[in-house]
Short mmCIF file of C-alpha atoms in Angstrom, two decimals:
data_model
loop_
_atom_site.label_atom_id
_atom_site.label_comp_id
_atom_site.label_asym_id
_atom_site.label_seq_id
_atom_site.Cartn_x
_atom_site.Cartn_y
_atom_site.Cartn_z
CA ASN A 1 -28.06 57.71 -28.80
CA ALA A 2 -30.96 56.21 -27.51
CA GLY A 3 -29.98 52.57 -27.53
CA VAL A 4 -32.70 50.09 -27.83
CA THR A 5 -36.31 51.69 -27.61
CA GLN A 6 -39.35 49.63 -26.91
CA THR A 7 -43.15 50.77 -27.16
CA PRO A 8 -45.56 50.52 -25.52
CA LYS A 9 -44.27 49.86 -22.00
CA PHE A 10 -47.54 48.39 -20.86
CA GLN A 11 -50.36 46.83 -22.67
CA VAL A 12 -53.57 44.96 -21.95
CA LEU A 13 -55.31 42.75 -24.94
CA LYS A 14 -58.34 40.70 -24.82
CA THR A 15 -58.35 37.42 -26.15
CA GLY A 16 -58.19 37.15 -29.81
CA GLN A 17 -56.85 40.47 -30.41
CA SER A 18 -53.88 41.44 -32.47
CA MET A 19 -50.93 44.01 -31.81
CA THR A 20 -47.52 44.94 -32.73
CA LEU A 21 -44.71 45.50 -30.34
CA GLN A 22 -42.10 47.93 -31.63
CA CYS A 23 -38.52 47.78 -31.21
CA ALA A 24 -35.84 50.08 -32.84
CA GLN A 25 -32.04 50.60 -32.29
CA ASP A 26 -29.85 53.47 -33.38
CA MET A 27 -26.51 51.54 -32.85
CA ASN A 28 -26.47 49.87 -36.36
CA HIS A 29 -26.37 46.37 -35.13
CA GLU A 30 -27.19 43.58 -37.57
CA TYR A 31 -28.47 41.34 -34.85
CA MET A 32 -31.70 41.90 -33.20
CA SER A 33 -33.83 39.34 -31.00
CA TRP A 34 -37.12 39.05 -29.30
CA TYR A 35 -37.35 37.49 -25.95
CA ARG A 36 -40.29 36.74 -23.38
CA GLN A 37 -39.88 36.54 -19.68
CA ASP A 38 -42.40 34.76 -17.75
CA PRO A 39 -42.36 35.21 -13.94
CA GLY A 40 -39.45 33.86 -12.00
CA MET A 41 -37.68 32.54 -15.15
CA GLY A 42 -35.19 33.38 -17.76
CA LEU A 43 -35.42 34.87 -21.07
CA ARG A 44 -36.78 32.38 -23.99
CA LEU A 45 -35.97 33.53 -27.52
CA ILE A 46 -38.79 33.93 -29.71
CA HIS A 47 -37.37 35.21 -33.24
CA TYR A 48 -34.32 36.74 -34.24
CA SER A 49 -32.90 38.31 -37.17
CA VAL A 50 -29.08 38.61 -38.41
CA GLY A 51 -29.78 41.37 -40.93
CA ALA A 52 -32.51 43.46 -42.69
CA GLY A 53 -34.66 40.92 -44.64
CA ILE A 54 -33.30 37.76 -42.63
CA THR A 55 -35.33 36.25 -39.89
CA ASP A 56 -35.61 33.06 -38.01
CA GLN A 57 -37.35 31.19 -35.22
CA GLY A 58 -36.12 30.87 -31.70
CA GLU A 59 -37.35 28.64 -29.08
CA VAL A 60 -40.95 29.70 -28.46
CA PRO A 61 -42.11 31.15 -32.09
CA ASN A 62 -45.68 29.87 -32.29
CA GLY A 63 -48.15 32.82 -32.09
CA TYR A 64 -45.52 35.45 -33.04
CA ASN A 65 -44.59 36.76 -36.57
CA VAL A 66 -41.65 39.13 -37.16
CA SER A 67 -40.19 41.00 -40.03
CA ARG A 68 -37.08 43.04 -40.75
CA SER A 69 -37.36 45.63 -43.30
CA THR A 70 -34.74 47.87 -42.00
CA THR A 71 -31.60 47.61 -39.83
CA GLU A 72 -33.12 49.80 -37.17
CA ASP A 73 -36.68 48.11 -36.45
CA PHE A 74 -37.62 44.80 -35.66
CA PRO A 75 -41.41 44.51 -35.00
CA LEU A 76 -43.00 41.66 -33.17
CA ARG A 77 -46.79 40.82 -34.15
CA LEU A 78 -49.00 38.62 -31.87
CA LEU A 79 -51.50 37.41 -34.41
CA SER A 80 -54.34 36.41 -31.93
CA ALA A 81 -53.29 37.12 -28.53
CA ALA A 82 -53.90 34.23 -25.87
CA PRO A 83 -53.62 34.35 -22.17
CA SER A 84 -50.52 32.15 -22.26
CA GLN A 85 -48.81 35.17 -24.07
CA THR A 86 -49.03 37.12 -20.82
CA SER A 87 -45.28 37.97 -20.23
CA VAL A 88 -42.72 40.75 -20.32
CA TYR A 89 -41.29 40.88 -23.68
CA PHE A 90 -37.64 42.22 -24.37
CA CYS A 91 -35.93 43.33 -27.66
CA ALA A 92 -32.18 43.22 -27.99
CA SER A 93 -29.62 44.06 -30.54
CA SER A 94 -25.98 43.08 -30.68
CA TYR A 95 -22.93 43.51 -32.90
CA MET A 96 -22.26 39.91 -34.53
CA GLY A 97 -23.60 38.00 -31.61
CA ASP A 98 -21.48 39.69 -29.11
CA THR A 99 -22.99 41.72 -25.95
CA GLN A 100 -26.62 42.26 -26.21
CA TYR A 101 -28.16 45.64 -25.63
CA PHE A 102 -31.82 45.40 -24.22
CA GLY A 103 -34.64 47.56 -24.36
CA PRO A 104 -36.72 48.14 -21.09
CA GLY A 105 -39.31 45.86 -21.78
CA THR A 106 -42.98 45.70 -22.64
CA ARG A 107 -45.32 44.10 -19.72
CA LEU A 108 -48.21 42.41 -21.72
CA THR A 109 -51.38 41.03 -20.12
CA VAL A 110 -53.84 39.07 -22.09
CA LEU A 111 -57.22 38.81 -20.56
CA ALA B 1 -29.20 23.02 -29.68
CA GLN B 2 -27.77 24.98 -27.01
CA THR B 3 -28.62 24.61 -23.14
CA VAL B 4 -27.76 26.82 -20.28
CA THR B 5 -28.04 25.42 -16.59
CA GLN B 6 -28.10 27.52 -13.42
CA SER B 7 -28.35 25.09 -10.67
CA GLN B 8 -28.89 27.71 -7.92
CA PRO B 9 -32.21 29.35 -7.82
CA GLU B 10 -31.49 31.53 -4.88
CA MET B 11 -28.25 32.49 -2.80
CA SER B 12 -27.52 34.92 -0.11
CA VAL B 13 -24.46 36.51 1.26
CA GLN B 14 -23.32 38.86 3.72
CA GLU B 15 -22.19 42.26 2.80
CA ALA B 16 -18.39 42.59 1.76
CA GLU B 17 -18.11 38.70 1.32
CA THR B 18 -17.40 36.53 -1.67
CA VAL B 19 -20.02 34.63 -3.46
CA THR B 20 -19.64 32.24 -6.53
CA LEU B 21 -22.66 31.44 -8.87
CA SER B 22 -22.71 28.38 -10.99
CA CYS B 23 -23.50 28.02 -14.67
CA THR B 24 -22.99 25.18 -17.21
CA TYR B 25 -23.71 25.10 -20.64
CA ASP B 26 -23.92 23.05 -23.86
CA THR B 27 -23.47 23.89 -27.14
CA SER B 28 -22.42 22.43 -30.67
CA GLU B 29 -20.99 25.81 -31.81
CA ASN B 30 -17.46 26.47 -32.22
CA ASN B 31 -17.60 30.37 -32.15
CA TYR B 32 -19.63 31.60 -28.99
CA TYR B 33 -19.64 34.18 -26.21
CA LEU B 34 -20.57 33.70 -22.56
CA PHE B 35 -22.15 36.18 -20.43
CA TRP B 36 -23.45 37.14 -17.18
CA TYR B 37 -26.21 39.63 -16.90
CA LYS B 38 -27.78 41.09 -13.69
CA GLN B 39 -31.48 41.86 -13.60
CA PRO B 40 -32.46 44.19 -10.85
CA PRO B 41 -36.23 44.93 -9.71
CA SER B 42 -36.25 47.55 -12.43
CA ARG B 43 -36.20 44.61 -14.85
CA GLN B 44 -33.48 46.33 -16.90
CA MET B 45 -30.89 43.73 -18.25
CA ILE B 46 -27.52 45.00 -17.41
CA LEU B 47 -24.34 43.29 -18.58
CA VAL B 48 -21.92 42.22 -15.61
CA ILE B 49 -19.05 40.37 -17.77
CA ARG B 50 -18.36 38.78 -21.05
CA GLN B 51 -16.01 35.78 -22.09
CA GLU B 52 -14.95 35.04 -25.46
CA ALA B 53 -15.04 31.06 -25.70
CA TYR B 54 -11.76 31.26 -27.89
CA LYS B 55 -9.88 32.87 -25.06
CA GLN B 56 -8.60 30.68 -22.21
CA GLN B 57 -7.96 33.72 -19.87
CA ASN B 58 -10.57 34.27 -17.46
CA ALA B 59 -12.32 37.79 -17.72
CA THR B 60 -12.27 40.30 -15.00
CA GLU B 61 -14.31 43.36 -14.52
CA ASN B 62 -13.42 45.26 -11.21
CA ARG B 63 -15.21 43.14 -8.43
CA PHE B 64 -16.68 40.38 -10.78
CA SER B 65 -14.45 37.52 -12.28
CA VAL B 66 -15.47 34.19 -14.30
CA ASN B 67 -13.85 30.72 -13.94
CA PHE B 68 -14.21 29.46 -17.44
CA GLN B 69 -13.52 25.68 -17.99
CA LYS B 70 -14.18 25.14 -21.56
CA ALA B 71 -13.72 21.37 -21.57
CA ALA B 72 -15.92 21.16 -18.72
CA LYS B 73 -18.44 23.52 -20.16
CA SER B 74 -18.67 25.40 -16.74
CA PHE B 75 -18.65 29.40 -16.43
CA SER B 76 -19.08 30.49 -12.85
CA LEU B 77 -19.40 34.03 -11.77
CA LYS B 78 -17.52 35.26 -8.43
CA ILE B 79 -18.35 38.46 -6.97
CA SER B 80 -15.71 39.64 -4.37
CA ASP B 81 -16.63 42.36 -1.67
CA SER B 82 -20.44 42.07 -2.06
CA GLN B 83 -22.31 45.41 -1.80
CA LEU B 84 -26.17 45.77 -1.24
CA GLY B 85 -26.60 46.87 -4.98
CA ASP B 86 -25.42 43.54 -6.02
CA THR B 87 -28.84 42.29 -4.92
CA ALA B 88 -30.65 41.16 -8.32
CA MET B 89 -31.33 38.28 -10.45
CA TYR B 90 -28.34 36.82 -12.41
CA PHE B 91 -28.75 35.18 -15.75
CA CYS B 92 -25.88 33.28 -17.58
CA ALA B 93 -26.29 33.18 -21.12
CA SER B 94 -24.65 32.13 -24.25
CA HIS B 95 -24.62 34.01 -27.52
CA THR B 96 -23.44 32.35 -31.11
CA ASN B 97 -22.20 34.19 -34.24
CA ALA B 98 -25.15 32.46 -35.83
CA GLY B 99 -27.42 35.01 -33.88
CA LYS B 100 -29.00 32.50 -31.35
CA SER B 101 -29.01 33.18 -27.48
CA THR B 102 -29.89 30.91 -24.72
CA PHE B 103 -30.47 31.97 -21.27
CA GLY B 104 -30.33 30.33 -17.74
CA ASP B 105 -33.28 30.26 -15.47
CA GLY B 106 -31.38 32.68 -13.32
CA THR B 107 -29.99 32.94 -9.57
CA THR B 108 -31.71 35.34 -7.48
CA LEU B 109 -29.01 36.85 -5.19
CA THR B 110 -29.63 38.61 -1.86
CA VAL B 111 -26.70 40.72 -0.25
CA LYS B 112 -27.75 40.97 3.54
CA PRO B 113 -26.18 43.89 5.48
#
């Protein structure tokens, strides 16, 4: 039982590049979320999903896209990377909004 | 809209003593959960304690307990017999059945030997 996995662990991009952060869970959780954590701050919700085919925007969705074609996977796409998107990104899953299980995070730097 | 406020950016406590971290929240949802998560330097988010909002009884988990005041929208965390391993950033969070979650900005706790 791997829990929540994220890849890659580290990534450096140039301004304007696009990329996809991968997230997968094997706990059969319907709810999944993406957060970003800037230095010294809490987690801010980017996008979330309450089941396959259903996604919604969180607090800071601009510049990011998501899709949920399966229960297990919830990828986050950066369309055109900007230095303001330098952050640590966490994916999490939960059963019906209860305790969230977090992945180890992806540290993204945009130059 | 949901908000979560942690008014203590930093706190410190002597080993073996007790410390209380404060959290207030606001939500228009009827069904929600409240949590305290711990984030050590490894950055891994670890559940400390959870509270179901419809339960009046305060949650406890070994040395950790909460004081949940629903009418005042207050959810403080008490750590008893503090240990060096409790040094971390602590986040208060609100999760709803609708899927949205809101986190506070965190309190950095240092346990001193």
